[in-house]
Amino acid sequence: MQSLVGKSTGQQLMKQQLRASSPRALQPSVVAHVNEPLMGSRWCRRSLSHTMGENKRMRRKVLASAASVAPGKAPPREQVFTSDPANNVSDYVYEKMGMVLHQQKDHPIAIIKQAIYDYFEKQYPGMFKHFDDLNPVVSSVANFDEVLVPADHVSRSPNDTYYVSKDTVLRCHTSAHQAEMLRKGERAFFVTGDVYRRDSIDSTHYPVFHQMEGVRVFSPEDWKDSGMDGTEFAAKELKGALEGCAKYLFGDVEVRWVDTYFPFTSPNK
């Protein structure tokens, strides 16, 4: 696994994770994947101030909208609060489930979401589908097993995850929908949503935040004339897309790739 880090004036502005893999169910296709947390309004105001000239208009929009977000629709209360002994969802967290900030047109998170959509539509017209209204209550299999989280991994602990029942959770990441979308035949898509982890609230942690999941499946036809194997081709394409997106969002920033490794996403590169 590698991470993309963009820096401007010495400040880290962006970190993206990439994965290029070949799941058994899709071979000989190759999946290119990116998962990027979407930050809150304070981060947006600070970052957008360093970007393209058109962002002056965006910044005014961000500042004006942060305090005026209309609530959305949470899942039914009985779907979240169950009699299962494993249930550990709090009223405080449930109240946040109806906010759906990523769907509020003028909210900073939605503005960044749309900017990312716009970039990929410009580079790959008509290719990517968008999903931003998927149910945050998912199976533990989808949340953990289908994204290769080991059975003994600490993230499965009720100290780290909100359990609705022993078999269902509030999604910890938008990756919980990835296998479902692939089984439905989707080959290029974004999933954006609110995600939940049992973090103690401090200056850098909060139990609710947002992520965007991007997946594209490549077939042998895509790489046959490239002189590369499928994984190498997918990694090259993904790096190019992420570097382009970083510069679209933040201007002419410096980017570098740093090798890292996360066993629970293996196989990866």
Short mmCIF file of C-alpha atoms in Angstrom, two decimals:
data_model
loop_
_atom_site.label_atom_id
_atom_site.label_comp_id
_atom_site.label_asym_id
_atom_site.label_seq_id
_atom_site.Cartn_x
_atom_site.Cartn_y
_atom_site.Cartn_z
CA MET A 1 0.00 0.00 0.00
CA GLN A 2 1.10 3.52 -0.72
CA SER A 3 -0.12 6.89 0.45
CA LEU A 4 -0.27 10.13 -1.52
CA VAL A 5 0.80 13.14 0.49
CA GLY A 6 0.38 16.62 -0.96
CA LYS A 7 2.13 19.55 0.74
CA SER A 8 1.75 23.29 0.30
CA THR A 9 3.69 25.86 2.31
CA GLY A 10 4.95 23.07 4.54
CA GLN A 11 1.45 21.95 5.58
CA GLN A 12 0.07 18.51 4.84
CA LEU A 13 -3.08 19.01 2.78
CA MET A 14 -4.00 15.62 1.49
CA LYS A 15 -3.46 11.95 2.22
CA GLN A 16 -4.94 9.29 -0.01
CA GLN A 17 -4.68 5.53 0.32
CA LEU A 18 -4.44 3.37 -2.76
CA ARG A 19 -4.97 -0.27 -3.29
CA ALA A 20 -4.63 -2.24 -6.53
CA SER A 21 -5.67 -5.84 -6.10
CA SER A 22 -7.10 -8.87 -7.90
CA PRO A 23 -9.89 -10.45 -5.82
CA ARG A 24 -10.62 -14.05 -6.74
CA ALA A 25 -14.17 -13.17 -7.71
CA LEU A 26 -12.94 -10.66 -10.31
CA GLN A 27 -9.84 -12.28 -11.80
CA PRO A 28 -8.38 -11.54 -14.30
CA SER A 29 -9.74 -8.05 -13.69
CA VAL A 30 -7.91 -5.65 -11.40
CA VAL A 31 -9.54 -3.32 -8.88
CA ALA A 32 -8.13 0.14 -8.28
CA HIS A 33 -9.35 1.60 -5.02
CA VAL A 34 -9.04 4.83 -3.10
CA ASN A 35 -10.54 5.72 0.23
CA GLU A 36 -10.33 9.34 1.38
CA PRO A 37 -11.75 10.86 4.57
CA LEU A 38 -13.67 14.06 3.92
CA MET A 39 -12.85 16.54 6.63
CA GLY A 40 -15.00 19.07 8.46
CA SER A 41 -15.63 22.75 7.86
CA ARG A 42 -12.56 24.12 9.71
CA TRP A 43 -10.22 22.03 7.57
CA CYS A 44 -12.09 23.06 4.43
CA ARG A 45 -11.85 26.77 5.18
CA ARG A 46 -8.11 26.51 5.83
CA SER A 47 -7.33 24.34 2.79
CA LEU A 48 -9.55 26.05 0.25
CA SER A 49 -7.88 29.38 0.98
CA HIS A 50 -4.70 28.06 -0.72
CA THR A 51 -6.30 26.83 -3.93
CA MET A 52 -7.44 28.05 -7.32
CA GLY A 53 -8.79 31.53 -7.92
CA GLU A 54 -12.31 30.23 -8.36
CA ASN A 55 -12.21 29.01 -4.77
CA LYS A 56 -12.72 32.55 -3.51
CA ARG A 57 -16.34 32.03 -4.42
CA MET A 58 -16.31 28.52 -2.91
CA ARG A 59 -14.76 29.82 0.31
CA ARG A 60 -17.47 32.44 0.79
CA LYS A 61 -20.02 29.67 0.27
CA VAL A 62 -18.31 27.46 2.84
CA LEU A 63 -18.14 30.16 5.50
CA ALA A 64 -21.75 31.17 5.03
CA SER A 65 -23.16 27.65 5.09
CA ALA A 66 -21.36 25.99 7.99
CA ALA A 67 -23.90 27.12 10.59
CA SER A 68 -27.07 26.48 8.58
CA VAL A 69 -27.34 22.78 7.84
CA ALA A 70 -30.81 21.27 7.68
CA PRO A 71 -31.20 17.80 9.23
CA GLY A 72 -31.74 14.82 6.98
CA LYS A 73 -33.45 11.51 7.69
CA ALA A 74 -31.89 8.95 10.02
CA PRO A 75 -32.61 5.22 9.76
CA PRO A 76 -35.67 4.22 11.83
CA ARG A 77 -34.87 4.22 15.53
CA GLU A 78 -35.94 0.60 15.91
CA GLN A 79 -33.39 -0.37 13.25
CA VAL A 80 -30.55 1.12 15.31
CA PHE A 81 -31.63 0.48 18.91
CA THR A 82 -32.26 -3.23 19.35
CA SER A 83 -32.68 -5.55 22.30
CA ASP A 84 -29.55 -7.45 21.30
CA PRO A 85 -27.07 -7.53 24.22
CA ALA A 86 -24.32 -6.42 21.82
CA ASN A 87 -26.04 -3.10 21.04
CA ASN A 88 -23.89 -0.17 22.17
CA VAL A 89 -25.17 2.73 20.03
CA SER A 90 -25.76 5.92 22.00
CA ASP A 91 -28.52 8.50 21.59
CA TYR A 92 -25.82 11.08 20.88
CA VAL A 93 -24.55 9.13 17.88
CA TYR A 94 -28.05 8.33 16.63
CA GLU A 95 -28.88 12.04 16.56
CA LYS A 96 -25.95 12.59 14.20
CA MET A 97 -27.20 9.96 11.76
CA GLY A 98 -29.88 12.29 10.42
CA MET A 99 -27.48 15.11 9.56
CA VAL A 100 -26.13 13.57 6.30
CA LEU A 101 -23.81 16.56 5.87
CA HIS A 102 -22.42 15.15 2.63
CA GLN A 103 -25.87 15.59 1.06
CA GLN A 104 -26.37 19.19 2.18
CA LYS A 105 -25.65 21.15 -0.99
CA ASP A 106 -23.88 24.10 0.63
CA HIS A 107 -22.05 22.26 3.39
CA PRO A 108 -18.21 22.19 3.08
CA ILE A 109 -18.15 18.38 2.92
CA ALA A 110 -20.69 18.35 0.08
CA ILE A 111 -18.77 21.07 -1.76
CA ILE A 112 -15.58 19.00 -1.68
CA LYS A 113 -17.53 15.88 -2.66
CA GLN A 114 -18.91 17.68 -5.70
CA ALA A 115 -15.47 19.05 -6.62
CA ILE A 116 -14.10 15.49 -6.65
CA TYR A 117 -17.07 14.34 -8.73
CA ASP A 118 -16.43 17.20 -11.17
CA TYR A 119 -12.77 16.31 -11.57
CA PHE A 120 -13.41 12.64 -12.33
CA GLU A 121 -16.29 13.49 -14.67
CA LYS A 122 -13.97 15.84 -16.55
CA GLN A 123 -11.21 13.22 -16.80
CA TYR A 124 -13.43 10.14 -17.30
CA PRO A 125 -16.78 11.34 -18.76
CA GLY A 126 -19.72 9.15 -17.81
CA MET A 127 -17.58 6.44 -16.22
CA PHE A 128 -18.23 6.72 -12.48
CA LYS A 129 -21.57 6.25 -10.72
CA HIS A 130 -22.23 8.06 -7.44
CA PHE A 131 -23.78 6.54 -4.32
CA ASP A 132 -24.20 8.79 -1.28
CA ASP A 133 -27.40 7.53 0.34
CA LEU A 134 -26.57 3.95 1.31
CA ASN A 135 -27.78 2.70 4.70
CA PRO A 136 -25.07 3.14 7.39
CA VAL A 137 -26.32 -0.01 9.18
CA VAL A 138 -24.39 -2.89 7.60
CA SER A 139 -23.51 -6.47 8.39
CA SER A 140 -20.33 -7.20 10.30
CA VAL A 141 -19.35 -9.43 7.38
CA ALA A 142 -19.50 -6.46 4.99
CA ASN A 143 -17.78 -4.14 7.44
CA PHE A 144 -14.94 -6.51 8.37
CA ASP A 145 -14.68 -9.85 6.59
CA GLU A 146 -15.26 -8.65 3.04
CA VAL A 147 -12.52 -6.04 3.39
CA LEU A 148 -10.09 -8.60 4.86
CA VAL A 149 -10.04 -7.39 8.47
CA PRO A 150 -8.65 -10.30 10.54
CA ALA A 151 -10.98 -12.02 13.00
CA ASP A 152 -8.82 -10.92 15.93
CA HIS A 153 -8.28 -7.32 14.76
CA VAL A 154 -8.80 -4.67 17.43
CA SER A 155 -11.24 -2.72 15.26
CA ARG A 156 -13.85 -5.47 15.80
CA SER A 157 -13.94 -4.72 19.53
CA PRO A 158 -17.12 -3.09 20.90
CA ASN A 159 -14.74 -0.50 22.33
CA ASP A 160 -13.98 0.59 18.77
CA THR A 161 -17.16 -0.21 16.80
CA TYR A 162 -20.86 0.59 17.28
CA TYR A 163 -22.76 -2.69 17.23
CA VAL A 164 -26.47 -2.75 16.44
CA SER A 165 -26.49 -6.50 17.08
CA LYS A 166 -23.81 -9.17 17.17
CA ASP A 167 -24.11 -9.42 13.37
CA THR A 168 -24.72 -5.77 12.36
CA VAL A 169 -22.83 -2.53 12.96
CA LEU A 170 -22.77 1.14 12.07
CA ARG A 171 -20.31 1.17 9.19
CA CYS A 172 -16.76 2.06 10.23
CA HIS A 173 -15.83 2.98 6.66
CA THR A 174 -17.46 3.29 3.26
CA SER A 175 -15.45 0.21 2.25
CA ALA A 176 -18.30 -1.76 3.85
CA HIS A 177 -20.25 -1.24 0.60
CA GLN A 178 -17.47 -2.13 -1.81
CA ALA A 179 -18.10 -5.87 -2.20
CA GLU A 180 -21.87 -5.28 -2.42
CA MET A 181 -21.42 -2.85 -5.31
CA LEU A 182 -19.03 -5.19 -7.12
CA ARG A 183 -21.46 -8.09 -6.77
CA LYS A 184 -24.13 -5.89 -8.36
CA GLY A 185 -21.88 -5.47 -11.37
CA GLU A 186 -20.69 -1.91 -10.75
CA ARG A 187 -17.23 -1.41 -12.24
CA ALA A 188 -16.51 2.27 -11.55
CA PHE A 189 -18.17 4.10 -8.66
CA PHE A 190 -17.89 6.40 -5.67
CA VAL A 191 -19.50 5.74 -2.31
CA THR A 192 -19.70 8.74 0.05
CA GLY A 193 -21.16 8.61 3.54
CA ASP A 194 -21.00 9.25 7.24
CA VAL A 195 -19.04 6.61 9.16
CA TYR A 196 -18.89 5.75 12.86
CA ARG A 197 -16.14 4.70 15.26
CA ARG A 198 -16.14 4.71 19.05
CA ASP A 199 -13.46 7.35 19.44
CA SER A 200 -13.21 9.57 22.49
CA ILE A 201 -13.86 13.17 21.50
CA ASP A 202 -10.77 15.38 21.48
CA SER A 203 -9.10 17.86 19.14
CA THR A 204 -8.39 15.20 16.49
CA HIS A 205 -11.05 12.52 17.11
CA TYR A 206 -14.83 12.36 16.83
CA PRO A 207 -17.15 9.34 16.64
CA VAL A 208 -18.71 10.51 13.34
CA PHE A 209 -16.85 11.55 10.19
CA HIS A 210 -17.10 11.15 6.42
CA GLN A 211 -15.36 9.11 3.77
CA MET A 212 -15.45 8.75 0.02
CA GLU A 213 -14.80 5.34 -1.53
CA GLY A 214 -13.63 5.18 -5.14
CA VAL A 215 -13.37 1.92 -7.10
CA ARG A 216 -12.60 1.16 -10.73
CA VAL A 217 -12.28 -2.35 -12.18
CA PHE A 218 -9.84 -2.85 -15.06
CA SER A 219 -10.05 -5.71 -17.57
CA PRO A 220 -7.27 -7.28 -19.68
CA GLU A 221 -8.42 -5.16 -22.62
CA ASP A 222 -7.40 -2.06 -20.68
CA TRP A 223 -3.78 -3.08 -20.15
CA LYS A 224 -2.98 -5.50 -22.99
CA ASP A 225 -1.04 -2.90 -25.05
CA SER A 226 0.62 -1.17 -22.08
CA GLY A 227 3.55 -3.52 -21.57
CA MET A 228 2.53 -3.88 -17.91
CA ASP A 229 0.65 -6.50 -15.96
CA GLY A 230 -2.79 -5.65 -14.57
CA THR A 231 -1.62 -4.58 -11.11
CA GLU A 232 1.13 -2.33 -12.47
CA PHE A 233 -1.28 -0.74 -14.93
CA ALA A 234 -3.94 -0.12 -12.28
CA ALA A 235 -1.38 1.40 -9.90
CA LYS A 236 -0.10 3.75 -12.64
CA GLU A 237 -3.62 4.82 -13.57
CA LEU A 238 -4.58 5.35 -9.94
CA LYS A 239 -1.51 7.42 -9.14
CA GLY A 240 -2.18 9.64 -12.13
CA ALA A 241 -5.81 10.11 -11.15
CA LEU A 242 -5.00 10.97 -7.54
CA GLU A 243 -2.20 13.36 -8.40
CA GLY A 244 -4.47 15.10 -10.88
CA CYS A 245 -7.28 15.30 -8.32
CA ALA A 246 -4.94 16.73 -5.67
CA LYS A 247 -3.82 19.50 -8.01
CA TYR A 248 -7.40 20.16 -9.12
CA LEU A 249 -8.46 20.63 -5.50
CA PHE A 250 -5.42 22.36 -4.02
CA GLY A 251 -3.55 24.00 -6.89
CA ASP A 252 -0.01 23.24 -8.01
CA VAL A 253 1.01 21.37 -4.84
CA GLU A 254 4.03 19.13 -4.43
CA VAL A 255 3.14 15.45 -4.17
CA ARG A 256 5.17 12.39 -3.24
CA TRP A 257 4.44 8.69 -2.84
CA VAL A 258 5.41 6.91 0.37
CA ASP A 259 5.51 3.12 0.69
CA THR A 260 3.45 1.76 3.59
CA TYR A 261 1.90 -1.62 4.37
CA PHE A 262 -1.39 -2.62 5.97
CA PRO A 263 -1.78 -6.40 6.36
CA PHE A 264 -5.58 -6.30 6.51
CA THR A 265 -5.76 -4.93 2.94
CA SER A 266 -3.50 -7.61 1.48
CA PRO A 267 -3.14 -8.33 -1.41
CA ASN A 268 -2.19 -4.77 -2.19
CA LYS A 269 0.53 -2.64 -3.68
#
